[in-house]
XYZ file of C-alpha atoms in Angstrom:
580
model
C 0.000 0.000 0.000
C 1.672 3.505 -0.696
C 1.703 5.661 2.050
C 2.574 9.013 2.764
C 6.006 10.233 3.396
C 7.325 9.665 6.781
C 6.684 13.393 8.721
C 8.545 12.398 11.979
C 11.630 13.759 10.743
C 9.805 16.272 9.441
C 8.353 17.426 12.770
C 11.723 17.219 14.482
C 13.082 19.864 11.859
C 10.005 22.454 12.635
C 10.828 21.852 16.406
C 14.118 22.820 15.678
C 13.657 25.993 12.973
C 10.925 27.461 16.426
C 13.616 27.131 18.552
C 15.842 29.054 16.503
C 13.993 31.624 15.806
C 12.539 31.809 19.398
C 16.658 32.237 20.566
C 17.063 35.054 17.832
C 14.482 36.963 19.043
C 15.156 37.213 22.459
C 18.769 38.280 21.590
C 17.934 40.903 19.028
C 15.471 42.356 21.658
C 18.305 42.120 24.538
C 20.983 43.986 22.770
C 18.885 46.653 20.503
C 15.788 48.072 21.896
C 15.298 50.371 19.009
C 13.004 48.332 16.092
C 14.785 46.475 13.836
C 13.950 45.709 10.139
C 14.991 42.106 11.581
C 12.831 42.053 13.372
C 9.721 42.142 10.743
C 11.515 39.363 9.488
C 12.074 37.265 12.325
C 8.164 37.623 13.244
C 7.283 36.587 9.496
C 9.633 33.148 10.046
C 7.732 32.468 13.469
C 3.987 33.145 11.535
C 5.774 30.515 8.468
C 6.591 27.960 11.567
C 3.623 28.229 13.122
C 1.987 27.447 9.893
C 4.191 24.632 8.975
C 3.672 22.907 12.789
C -0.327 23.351 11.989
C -0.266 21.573 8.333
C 1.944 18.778 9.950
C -0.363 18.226 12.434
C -3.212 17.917 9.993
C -0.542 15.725 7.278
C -0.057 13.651 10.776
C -4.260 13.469 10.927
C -4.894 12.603 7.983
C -2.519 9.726 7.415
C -4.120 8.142 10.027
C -7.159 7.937 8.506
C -5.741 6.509 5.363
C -4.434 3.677 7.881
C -7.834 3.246 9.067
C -9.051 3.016 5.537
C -6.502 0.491 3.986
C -7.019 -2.142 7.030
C -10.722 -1.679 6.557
C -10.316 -2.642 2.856
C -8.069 -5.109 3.929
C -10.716 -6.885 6.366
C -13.570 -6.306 3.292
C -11.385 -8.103 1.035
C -10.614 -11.062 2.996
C -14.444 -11.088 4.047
C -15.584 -11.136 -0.133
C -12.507 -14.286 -0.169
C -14.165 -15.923 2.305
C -18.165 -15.303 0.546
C -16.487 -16.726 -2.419
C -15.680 -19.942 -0.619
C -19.203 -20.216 1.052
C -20.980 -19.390 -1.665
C -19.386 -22.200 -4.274
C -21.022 -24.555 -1.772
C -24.122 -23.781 -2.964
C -25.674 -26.438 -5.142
C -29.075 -25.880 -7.151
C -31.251 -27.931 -4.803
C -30.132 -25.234 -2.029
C -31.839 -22.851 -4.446
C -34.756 -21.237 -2.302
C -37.803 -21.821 -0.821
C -40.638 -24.322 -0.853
C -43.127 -26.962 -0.993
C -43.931 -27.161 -2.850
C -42.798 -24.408 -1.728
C -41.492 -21.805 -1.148
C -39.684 -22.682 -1.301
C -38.088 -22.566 1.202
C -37.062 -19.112 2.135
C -34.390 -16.879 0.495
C -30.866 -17.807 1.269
C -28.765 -16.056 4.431
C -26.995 -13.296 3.415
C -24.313 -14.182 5.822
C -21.757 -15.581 3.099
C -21.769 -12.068 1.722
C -19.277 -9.426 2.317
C -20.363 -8.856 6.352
C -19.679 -12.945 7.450
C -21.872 -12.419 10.254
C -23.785 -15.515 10.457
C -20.960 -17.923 9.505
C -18.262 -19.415 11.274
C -15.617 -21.646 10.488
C -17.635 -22.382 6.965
C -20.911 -23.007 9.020
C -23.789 -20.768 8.003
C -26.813 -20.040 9.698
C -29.645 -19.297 7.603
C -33.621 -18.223 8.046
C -36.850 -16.051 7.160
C -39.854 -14.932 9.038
C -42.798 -14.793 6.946
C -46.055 -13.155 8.120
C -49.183 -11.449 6.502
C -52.825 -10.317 6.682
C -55.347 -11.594 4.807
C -58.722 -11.943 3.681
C -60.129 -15.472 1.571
C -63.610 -15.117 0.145
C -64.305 -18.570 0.909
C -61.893 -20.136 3.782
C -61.943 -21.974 6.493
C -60.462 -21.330 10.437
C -56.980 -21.131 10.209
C -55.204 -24.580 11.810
C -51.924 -24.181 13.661
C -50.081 -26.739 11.969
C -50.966 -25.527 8.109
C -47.641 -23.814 6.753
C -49.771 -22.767 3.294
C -52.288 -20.682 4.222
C -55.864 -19.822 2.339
C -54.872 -18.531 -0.906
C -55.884 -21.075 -2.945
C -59.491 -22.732 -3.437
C -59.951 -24.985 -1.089
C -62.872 -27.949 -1.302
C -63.744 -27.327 2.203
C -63.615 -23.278 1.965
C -67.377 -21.896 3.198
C -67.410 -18.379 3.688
C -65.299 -15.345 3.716
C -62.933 -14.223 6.987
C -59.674 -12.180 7.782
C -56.691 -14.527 8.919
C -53.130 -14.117 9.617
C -51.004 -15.742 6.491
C -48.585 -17.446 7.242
C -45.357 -18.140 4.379
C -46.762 -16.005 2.018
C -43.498 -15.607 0.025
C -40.634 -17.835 2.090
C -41.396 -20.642 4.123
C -40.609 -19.565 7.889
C -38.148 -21.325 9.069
C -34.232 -21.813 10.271
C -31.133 -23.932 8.626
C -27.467 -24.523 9.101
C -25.513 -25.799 6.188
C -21.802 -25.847 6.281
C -19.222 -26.747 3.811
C -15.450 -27.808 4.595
C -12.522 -28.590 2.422
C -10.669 -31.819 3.515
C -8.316 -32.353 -0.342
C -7.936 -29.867 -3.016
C -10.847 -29.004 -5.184
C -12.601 -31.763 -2.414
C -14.957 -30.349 0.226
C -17.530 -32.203 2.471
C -20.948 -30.371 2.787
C -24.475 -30.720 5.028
C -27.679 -28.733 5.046
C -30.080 -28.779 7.878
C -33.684 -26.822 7.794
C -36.749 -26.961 8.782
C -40.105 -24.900 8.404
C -42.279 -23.240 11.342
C -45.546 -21.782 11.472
C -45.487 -17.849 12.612
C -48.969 -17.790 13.622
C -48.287 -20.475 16.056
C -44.876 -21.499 16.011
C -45.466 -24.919 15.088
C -43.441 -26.818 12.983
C -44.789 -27.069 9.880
C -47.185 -30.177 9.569
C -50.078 -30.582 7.101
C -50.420 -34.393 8.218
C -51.774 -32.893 11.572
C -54.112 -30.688 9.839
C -55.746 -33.958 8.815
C -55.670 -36.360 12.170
C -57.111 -32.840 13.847
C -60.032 -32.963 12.137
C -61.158 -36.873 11.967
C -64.297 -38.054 12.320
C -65.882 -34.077 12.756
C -68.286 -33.189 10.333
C -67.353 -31.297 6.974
C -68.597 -27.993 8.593
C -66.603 -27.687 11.696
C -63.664 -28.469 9.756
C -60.367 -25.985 11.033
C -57.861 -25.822 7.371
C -56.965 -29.517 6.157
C -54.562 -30.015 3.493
C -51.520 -32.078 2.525
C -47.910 -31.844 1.990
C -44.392 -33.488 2.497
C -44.081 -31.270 5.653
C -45.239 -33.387 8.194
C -43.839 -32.265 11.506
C -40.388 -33.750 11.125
C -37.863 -31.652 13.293
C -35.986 -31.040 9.614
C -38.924 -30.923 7.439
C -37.480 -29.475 4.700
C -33.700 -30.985 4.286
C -31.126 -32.775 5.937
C -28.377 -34.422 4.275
C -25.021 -34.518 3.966
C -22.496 -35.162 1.021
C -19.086 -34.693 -0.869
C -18.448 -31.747 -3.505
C -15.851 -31.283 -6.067
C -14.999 -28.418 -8.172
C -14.852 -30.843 -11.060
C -17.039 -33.824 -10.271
C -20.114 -32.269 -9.157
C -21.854 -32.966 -5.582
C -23.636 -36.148 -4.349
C -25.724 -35.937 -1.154
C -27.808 -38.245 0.811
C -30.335 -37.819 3.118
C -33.387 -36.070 2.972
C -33.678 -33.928 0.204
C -35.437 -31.755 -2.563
C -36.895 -33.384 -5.842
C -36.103 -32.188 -8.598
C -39.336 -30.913 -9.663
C -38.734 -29.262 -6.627
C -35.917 -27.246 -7.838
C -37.026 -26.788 -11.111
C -40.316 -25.252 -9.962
C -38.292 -22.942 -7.385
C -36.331 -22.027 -10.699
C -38.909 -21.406 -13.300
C -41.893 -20.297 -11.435
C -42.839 -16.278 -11.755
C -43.748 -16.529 -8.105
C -40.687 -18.327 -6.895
C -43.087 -21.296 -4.903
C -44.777 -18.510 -3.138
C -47.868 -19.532 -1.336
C -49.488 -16.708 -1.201
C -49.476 -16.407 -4.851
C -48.412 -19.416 -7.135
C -50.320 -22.548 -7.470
C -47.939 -24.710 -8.409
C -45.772 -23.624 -5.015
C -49.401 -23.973 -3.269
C -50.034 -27.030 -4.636
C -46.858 -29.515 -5.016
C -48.179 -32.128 -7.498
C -46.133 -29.870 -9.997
C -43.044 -30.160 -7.926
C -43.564 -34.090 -6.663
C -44.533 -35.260 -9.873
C -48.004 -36.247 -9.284
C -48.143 -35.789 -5.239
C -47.380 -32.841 -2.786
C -45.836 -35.405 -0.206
C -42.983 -36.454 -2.646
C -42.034 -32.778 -3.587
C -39.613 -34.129 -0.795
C -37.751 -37.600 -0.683
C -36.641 -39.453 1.985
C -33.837 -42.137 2.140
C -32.478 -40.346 -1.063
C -29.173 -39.797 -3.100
C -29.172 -36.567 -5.624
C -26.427 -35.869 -7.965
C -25.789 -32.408 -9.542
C -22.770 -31.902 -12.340
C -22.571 -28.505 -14.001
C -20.022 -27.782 -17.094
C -19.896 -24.807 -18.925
C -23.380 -23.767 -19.505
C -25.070 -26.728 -19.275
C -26.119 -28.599 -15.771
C -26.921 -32.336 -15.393
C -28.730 -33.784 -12.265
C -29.916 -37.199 -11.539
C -31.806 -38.407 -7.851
C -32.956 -41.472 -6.719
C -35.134 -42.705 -3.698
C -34.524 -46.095 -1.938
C -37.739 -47.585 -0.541
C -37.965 -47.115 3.279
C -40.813 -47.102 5.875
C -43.787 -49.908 6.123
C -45.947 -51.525 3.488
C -48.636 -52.423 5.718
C -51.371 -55.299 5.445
C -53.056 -55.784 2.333
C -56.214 -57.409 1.312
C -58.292 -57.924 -2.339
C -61.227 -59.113 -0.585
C -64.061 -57.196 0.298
C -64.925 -59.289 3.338
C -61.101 -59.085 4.439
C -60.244 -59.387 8.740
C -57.027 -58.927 10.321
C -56.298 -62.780 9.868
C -56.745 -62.257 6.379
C -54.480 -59.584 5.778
C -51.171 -59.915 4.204
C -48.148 -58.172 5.013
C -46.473 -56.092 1.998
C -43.164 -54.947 1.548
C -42.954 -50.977 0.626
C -41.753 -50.418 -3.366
C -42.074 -46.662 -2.615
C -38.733 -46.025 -4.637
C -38.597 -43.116 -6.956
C -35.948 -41.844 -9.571
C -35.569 -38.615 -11.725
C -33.207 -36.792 -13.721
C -32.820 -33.213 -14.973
C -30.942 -32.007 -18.051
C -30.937 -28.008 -18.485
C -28.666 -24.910 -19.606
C -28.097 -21.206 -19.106
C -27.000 -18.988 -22.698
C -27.442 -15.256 -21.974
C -30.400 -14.271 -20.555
C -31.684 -17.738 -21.603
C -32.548 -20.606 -19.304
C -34.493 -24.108 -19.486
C -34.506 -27.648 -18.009
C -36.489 -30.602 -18.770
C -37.024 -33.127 -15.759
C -38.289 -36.229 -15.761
C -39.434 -38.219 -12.542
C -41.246 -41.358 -11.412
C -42.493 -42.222 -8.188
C -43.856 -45.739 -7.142
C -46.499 -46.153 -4.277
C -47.057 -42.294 -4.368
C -49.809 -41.187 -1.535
C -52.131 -38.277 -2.047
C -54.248 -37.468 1.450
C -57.215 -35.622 0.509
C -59.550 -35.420 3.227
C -59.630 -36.547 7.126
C -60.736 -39.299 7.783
C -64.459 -38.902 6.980
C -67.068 -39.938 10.249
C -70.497 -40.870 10.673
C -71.809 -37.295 9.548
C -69.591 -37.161 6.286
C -71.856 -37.837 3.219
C -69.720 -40.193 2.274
C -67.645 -43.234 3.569
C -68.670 -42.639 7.278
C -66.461 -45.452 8.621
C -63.369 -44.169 7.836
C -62.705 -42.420 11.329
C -63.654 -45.814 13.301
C -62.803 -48.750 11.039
C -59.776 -49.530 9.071
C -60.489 -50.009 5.339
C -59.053 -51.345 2.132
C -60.256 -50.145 -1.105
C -63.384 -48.293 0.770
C -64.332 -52.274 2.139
C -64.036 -51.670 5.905
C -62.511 -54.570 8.056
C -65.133 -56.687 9.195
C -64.250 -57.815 12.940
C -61.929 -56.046 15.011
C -59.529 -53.149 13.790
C -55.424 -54.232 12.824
C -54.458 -50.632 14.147
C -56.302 -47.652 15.871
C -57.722 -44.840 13.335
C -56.572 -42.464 15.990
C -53.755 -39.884 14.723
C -53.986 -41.776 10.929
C -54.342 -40.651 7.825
C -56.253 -41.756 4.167
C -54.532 -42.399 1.273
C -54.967 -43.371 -2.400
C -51.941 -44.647 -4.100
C -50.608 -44.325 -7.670
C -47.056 -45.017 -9.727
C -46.687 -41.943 -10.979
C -44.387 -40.527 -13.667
C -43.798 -36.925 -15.128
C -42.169 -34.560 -17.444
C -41.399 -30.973 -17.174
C -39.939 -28.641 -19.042
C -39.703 -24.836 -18.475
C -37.865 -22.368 -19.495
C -37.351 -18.471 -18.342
C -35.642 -15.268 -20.208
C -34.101 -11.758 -18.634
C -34.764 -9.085 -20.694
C -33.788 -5.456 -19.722
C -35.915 -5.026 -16.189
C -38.249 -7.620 -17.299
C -37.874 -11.771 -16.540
C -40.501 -13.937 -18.098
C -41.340 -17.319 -17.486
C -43.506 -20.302 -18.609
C -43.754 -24.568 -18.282
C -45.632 -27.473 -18.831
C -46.008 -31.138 -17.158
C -47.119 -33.926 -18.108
C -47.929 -36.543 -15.226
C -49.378 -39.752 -15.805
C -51.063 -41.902 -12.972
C -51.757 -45.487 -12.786
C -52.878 -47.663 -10.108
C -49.614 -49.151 -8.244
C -48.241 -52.424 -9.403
C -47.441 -53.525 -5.625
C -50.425 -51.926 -3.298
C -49.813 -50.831 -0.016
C -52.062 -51.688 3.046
C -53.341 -50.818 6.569
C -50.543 -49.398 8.465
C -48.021 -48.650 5.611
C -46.169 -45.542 6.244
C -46.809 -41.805 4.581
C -44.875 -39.025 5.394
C -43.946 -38.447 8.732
C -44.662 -41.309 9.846
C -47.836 -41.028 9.957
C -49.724 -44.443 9.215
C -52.538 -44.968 6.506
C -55.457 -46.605 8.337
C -57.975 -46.324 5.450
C -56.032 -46.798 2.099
C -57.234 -47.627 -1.821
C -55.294 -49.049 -4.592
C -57.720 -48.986 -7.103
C -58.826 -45.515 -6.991
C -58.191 -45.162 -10.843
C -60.726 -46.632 -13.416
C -58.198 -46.159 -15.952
C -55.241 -43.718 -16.693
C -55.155 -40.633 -15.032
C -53.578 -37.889 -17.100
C -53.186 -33.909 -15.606
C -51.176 -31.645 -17.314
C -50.323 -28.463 -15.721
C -49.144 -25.186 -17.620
C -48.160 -21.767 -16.334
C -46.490 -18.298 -17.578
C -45.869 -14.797 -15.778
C -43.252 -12.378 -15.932
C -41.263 -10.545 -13.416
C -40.595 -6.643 -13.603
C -38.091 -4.970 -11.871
C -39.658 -1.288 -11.601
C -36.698 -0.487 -9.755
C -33.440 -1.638 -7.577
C -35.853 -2.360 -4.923
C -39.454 -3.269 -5.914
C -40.501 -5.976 -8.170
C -43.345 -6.404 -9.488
C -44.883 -10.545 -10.569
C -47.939 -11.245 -12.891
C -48.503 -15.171 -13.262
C -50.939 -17.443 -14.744
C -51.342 -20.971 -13.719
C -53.937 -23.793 -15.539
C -54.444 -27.483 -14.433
C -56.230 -30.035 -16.316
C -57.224 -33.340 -15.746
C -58.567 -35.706 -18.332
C -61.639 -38.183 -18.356
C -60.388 -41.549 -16.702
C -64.542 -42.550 -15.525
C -65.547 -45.444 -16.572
C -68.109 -45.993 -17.871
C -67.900 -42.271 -18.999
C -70.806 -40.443 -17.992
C -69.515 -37.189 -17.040
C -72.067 -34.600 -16.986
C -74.044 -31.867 -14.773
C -77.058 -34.093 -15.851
C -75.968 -37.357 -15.000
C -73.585 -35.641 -12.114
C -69.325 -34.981 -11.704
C -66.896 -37.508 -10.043
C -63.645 -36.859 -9.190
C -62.551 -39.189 -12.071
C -64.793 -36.792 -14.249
C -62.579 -33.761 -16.661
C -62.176 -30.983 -14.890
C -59.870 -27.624 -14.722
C -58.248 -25.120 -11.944
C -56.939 -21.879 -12.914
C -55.053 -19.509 -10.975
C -54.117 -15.672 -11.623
C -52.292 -13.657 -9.121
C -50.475 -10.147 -9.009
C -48.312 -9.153 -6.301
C -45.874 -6.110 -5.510
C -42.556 -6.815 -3.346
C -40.685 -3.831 -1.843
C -37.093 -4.594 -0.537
C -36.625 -1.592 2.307
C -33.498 -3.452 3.489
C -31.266 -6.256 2.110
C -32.830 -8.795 4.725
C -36.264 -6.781 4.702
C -39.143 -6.689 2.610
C -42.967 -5.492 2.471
C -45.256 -6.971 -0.128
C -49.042 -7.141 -1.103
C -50.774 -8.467 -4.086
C -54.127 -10.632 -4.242
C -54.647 -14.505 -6.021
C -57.691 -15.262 -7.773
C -58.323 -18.842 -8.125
C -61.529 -21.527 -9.432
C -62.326 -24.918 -10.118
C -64.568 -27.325 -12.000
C -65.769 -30.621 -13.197
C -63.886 -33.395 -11.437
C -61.479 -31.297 -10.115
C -64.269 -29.435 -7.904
C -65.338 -32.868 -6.494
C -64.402 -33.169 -2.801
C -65.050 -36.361 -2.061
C -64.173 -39.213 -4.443
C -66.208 -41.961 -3.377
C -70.127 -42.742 -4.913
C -72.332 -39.661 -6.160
C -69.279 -36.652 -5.893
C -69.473 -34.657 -3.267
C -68.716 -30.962 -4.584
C -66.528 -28.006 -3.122
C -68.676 -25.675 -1.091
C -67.571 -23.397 -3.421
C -65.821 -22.896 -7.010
C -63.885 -20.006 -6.854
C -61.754 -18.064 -3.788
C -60.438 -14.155 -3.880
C -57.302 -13.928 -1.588
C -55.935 -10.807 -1.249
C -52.511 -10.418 1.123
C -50.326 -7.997 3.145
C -47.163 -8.918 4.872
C -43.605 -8.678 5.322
C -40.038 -10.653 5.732
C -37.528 -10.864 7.669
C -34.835 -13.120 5.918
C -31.269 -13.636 6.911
C-alpha cells in the first residue's frame, strides 16, 4: 500500500527551525531596543513555523485515517474471499424456498461481504414470513398448516380475515456448512426446517388432517396435505461430498427435482401466497405434494460450462402395511407387503445469456395423495373411515389391525412426469412459462393398513384402485417478473391445471352428475408487488384469484361426488419478511 512520506523527521526539523527563531528573538530584543527591520523578518519566520507545525499536524491526521481506511479494505477483502468460498457450496437444490414451496425461504446473506452468520464455513440461515389476509371462501386457520388460504380450497365456506402465514418464504431456520478436507474436495451438510409464525409450530399438514377426523365437513379448522409433516428437519437434511470438477452427491433427505425446477422457473418463486404450483406440489412431486420431498435419497448435480446435469434417486424405506383384495377381508386375512415406494428422476438443463431451461423427468412408485380426514359418521360419504380400518373403501369386518386415531387416508398411484420450463431476462423484465405432463396409474405392488406416509404417519384407510383407468393432468403456467426499480418488483402469473376423463363408464355430466374421475380444470391468476426496504427486509401485497370445475371441484371421491362448497376463492394479502 503507498503511504505518505514519513513526517517524523519532518516534525523534528520544525521543532528545531521554532527554537531558533525563538533564541534570535530574544537576543535581538536584549541587545537593541530600538526596532529592527529584523525584526519584521524574524516575526514573518515564526507566523511561516507556526503554519508549517499546523499543516503537519493535519498531514499527521490525515494519514491516520488513510491507515484506518486500507485495514478496513483489507478486512472487506478477505471477508468477499471468504463469501467466495461459502458461496461455491451452494448447489441448485439449495436454491430457495418451498413446498412445494417456497420454497423454502431466500438464502442467508451471511456468506456475503459482512460474514456475520458464519463461522468456520458453518452458516446459519432463516426467514420470518407473516401477513394479513382476507379469503372469500376459507376456512379457520389450523396451527399446523404452513400454506395458508390462498388457494381454493374444497372445504372453503365463507369469507374471513386470517393471519397468512409463508406467504413468500417458508418460515423457518437452517445450518448448512461446507469444509474442504483435499484440493478441489470439500464435504458439505444442510439442515432446515419450516415453522408456522402464527403459532410457532413446525410445519405439519399431516396434523391438519388427524385434527379434524371423524368431525363433520362444517366444523372443519384448514386440512390439506404436503411433504411437511412435523419432522424436526422438514425441509432438508443431508449430507455429502463436492468437487470443483465432479459435481456434488448428497444423501439424506432432500429436494426433488421438480422441486428445484419449480423454485427455478416459477414467476412466483413457490410462493404460497401467490403461485399454485408452489401452493399445490403435485407440480413439484410429480403427481403428489408429499414427494415434492424424498426421503432415504441420493441426488447428484454436475454442471459444465453452460449446461447442468442432475440425476436423484429414492430407496424404498418405511412400512408396506397389510393388504387385502377381498371385500370381506379381517385382520387374519391380511397380508403383510413390503414398501416399493422407490422413486428416480433426472434433470438435463442450460443457461446462454439471458436464456434458461430444463427438462425433468421423474417417477415415483407407491405415491400417496391425502385428501380429506378421515371422513365420520356425519360425512356424506364413507362414514367409517374415522372408526374402522379399510381397504379399497371395504371396511374390516371384525376387530380393527391398528387404531384410526392420529392416521391418515390415502390413495396410491405409480406416478411418472415430465417438465420442461424455461425463463428469459430481458432489460428489467424476466418472463417465465412450463408445462407437465404426469401420468397416474394404479400401483403395481399396493400398499395396506398401516403402511407408512410421510412423517410417519400411518394410513389406516387406504385404496389401490382408486383409478378406473389412466389418469392424465397436465399443468401449464407463464408470468413475468418486472423490476420497476433496484428495490421493488413487481410478478404477474398465470397458472392452468387439467385433468382428463379416466370414468368409466364415462358419464360425465351436470345431468348425470361430476366424479372426481370426471374432466375438470383449476386456474389460478395472481399479481403481487414486493418492496425490498433493506437487504434482509421486505414489504409486499398483491391478491390470487383462483376456481375450479368438473372433477377437479369434487371433494369427495367416493359414490355420487361430493362438490366443493364453493368454485372459486379471492385472496388478497399484506405482509412482510424478515430473511437472513
Amino acid at each position: 500500500m503507498a503511504r505518505v512520506p514519513d513526517l517524523a523527521g519532518f516534525s523534528r526539523v520544525l521543532g528545531v527551525a521554532a527554537l531558533l527563531a525563538g533564541v534570535s528573538t530574544a537576543v535581538l530584543a536584549a541587545s537593541d531596543p530600538t526596532p529592527d527591520p529584523r525584526d519584521v523578518r524574524i516575526q514573518q519566520l515564526q507566523d511561516e513555523v507556526q503554519k508549517l507545525a499546523a499543516d503537519h499536524q493535519r498531514l499527521q491526521a490525515e494519514d491516520e485515517q488513510l491507515m484506518a481506511r486500507a485495514q478496513q479494505l483489507e478486512s472487506e477483502v478477505a471477508a468477499l474471499r471468504q463469501g467466495q468460498a461459502a458461496r461455491a457450496q451452494v448447489t441448485p437444490s439449495q436454491i430457495q424456498t418451498v413446498e412445494a414451496e417456497p420454497p423454502a425461504a431466500p438464502r442467508a446473506k451471511a456468506d456475503e461481504a459482512s460474514g456475520a452468520l458464519t463461522w468456520h464455513g458453518v452458516t446459519l440461515y432463516g426467514a420470518y414470513d407473516v401477513g394479513v389476509g382476507w379469503v372469500s371462501h376459507g376456512l379457520p386457520e389450523n396451527a399446523y398448516n404452513y400454506e395458508g388460504e390462498s388457494l381454493i380450497n374444497r372445504n372453503g365456506d365463507k369469507s374471513r380475515f386470517l393471519i397468512a402465514p409463508n406467504n413468500l418464504s417458508q418460515t423457518g431456520l437452517g445450518v448448512r456448512g461446507k469444509e474442504e478436507f483435499l484440493p478441489g474436495w470439500s464435504a458439505v451438510f444442510n439442515a432446515s426446517t419450516g415453522i408456522n409464525p402464527q403459532s410457532g409450530q413446525l410445519a405439519n399438514l399431516a396434523a391438519t388432517n388427524t385434527g379434524n377426523a371423524g368431525l363433520p365437513r362444517a366444523s372443519y379448522s384448514f386440512a390439506g396435505d404436503g411433504a411437511r409433516a412435523g419432522q424436526i428437519f422438514n425441509d432438508e437434511l443431508y449430507v455429502g461430498i463436492a468437487s470443483t470438477e465432479y459435481g456434488t452427491l448428497t444423501a439424506g433427505r432432500q429436494r426433488a427435482l421438480g422441486t428445484d425446477a419449480m423454485l427455478l422457473y416459477d414467476p412466483a418463486g413457490g410462493a404460497y401466497a401467490f403461485s399454485f404450483i408452489g401452493y399445490n406440489g403435485l407440480m413439484a412431486g410429480g403427481g403428489d405434494t408429499q414427494d415434492t420431498r424424498w426421503d432415504s435419497a441420493l441426488k447428484y448435480r454436475l454442471a459444465y460450462g453452460p449446461v447442468h446435469f442432475g440425476a436423484m434417486y429414492k430407496f424404498a424405506d418405511g412400512q408396506g402395511g397389510c393388504y387385502s383384495a377381498s371385500a370381506t377381508w379381517t385382520a387374519a386375512t391380511c397380508t403383510p407387503e413390503t414398501p416399493h415406494n422407490s422413486a428416480y428422476g433426472f434433470d438435463l438443463g442450460g443457461a446462454y445469456g439471458g436464456f434458461s431451461a430444463d427438462v425433468v423427468v421423474q417417477h415415483v412408485n407407491q405415491a400417496i395423495s391425502v385428501l380429506n380426514p378421515l371422513l365420520g359418521p356425519a360425512s356424506l360419504s364413507a362414514p367409517y373411515q374415522s372408526t374402522l380400518d379399510s381397504i379399497n373403501t371395504n371396511p374390516i369386518n371384525g376387530a380393527n389391525l391398528i387404531g384410526t386415531n392420529n392416521t391418515e387416508y390415502g390413495i396410491v398411484t405409480d406416478n411418472t412426469a415430465v417438465m420442461a420450463a424455461a425463463k428469459y431476462a430481458w432489460d428489467q423484465f424476466k418472463i417465465f412459462g412450463g408445462y407437465e405432463y404426469i401420468q397416474y396409474q394404479n400401483p403395481a405392488n399396493p400398499l395396506g393398513v398401516g403402511a407408512t406416509a410421510q412423517g410417519g404417519y400411518l394410513l389406516s384407510g387406504v385404496e389401490d384402485n382408486n383409478l378406473d383407468s389412466t389418469k392424465i393432468v397436465q399443468v401449464f403456467w407463464t408470468g413475468v417478473k418486472y423490476a420497476y426499480n433496484d428495490k421493488t418488483d413487481i410478478t404477474l402469473s398465470y397458472y392452468h391445471e387439467m385433468q382428463n376423463d379416466f370414468r368409466i363408464p364415462s358419464t360425465c355430466s351436470a345431468a348425470a352428475g361430476f366424479r372426481s374421475s370426471c374432466a375438470g380444470t383449476l386456474d389460478e391468476v395472481s399479481l403481487y408487488a414486493d418492496y425490498h426496504f433493506t437487504r434482509h427486509f421486505d414489504g409486499f401485497a398483491g391478491i390470487a384469484c383462483s376456481d375450479v370445475s368438473g372433477g377437479l371441484a369434487i371433494a369427495i371421491p367416493h359414490g355420487p361426488g361430493v362438490p366443493y362448497f364453493f368454485d372459486n376463492n379471492l385472496a388478497p394479502t399484506v405482509g412482510g419478511r424478515f430473511a437472513f
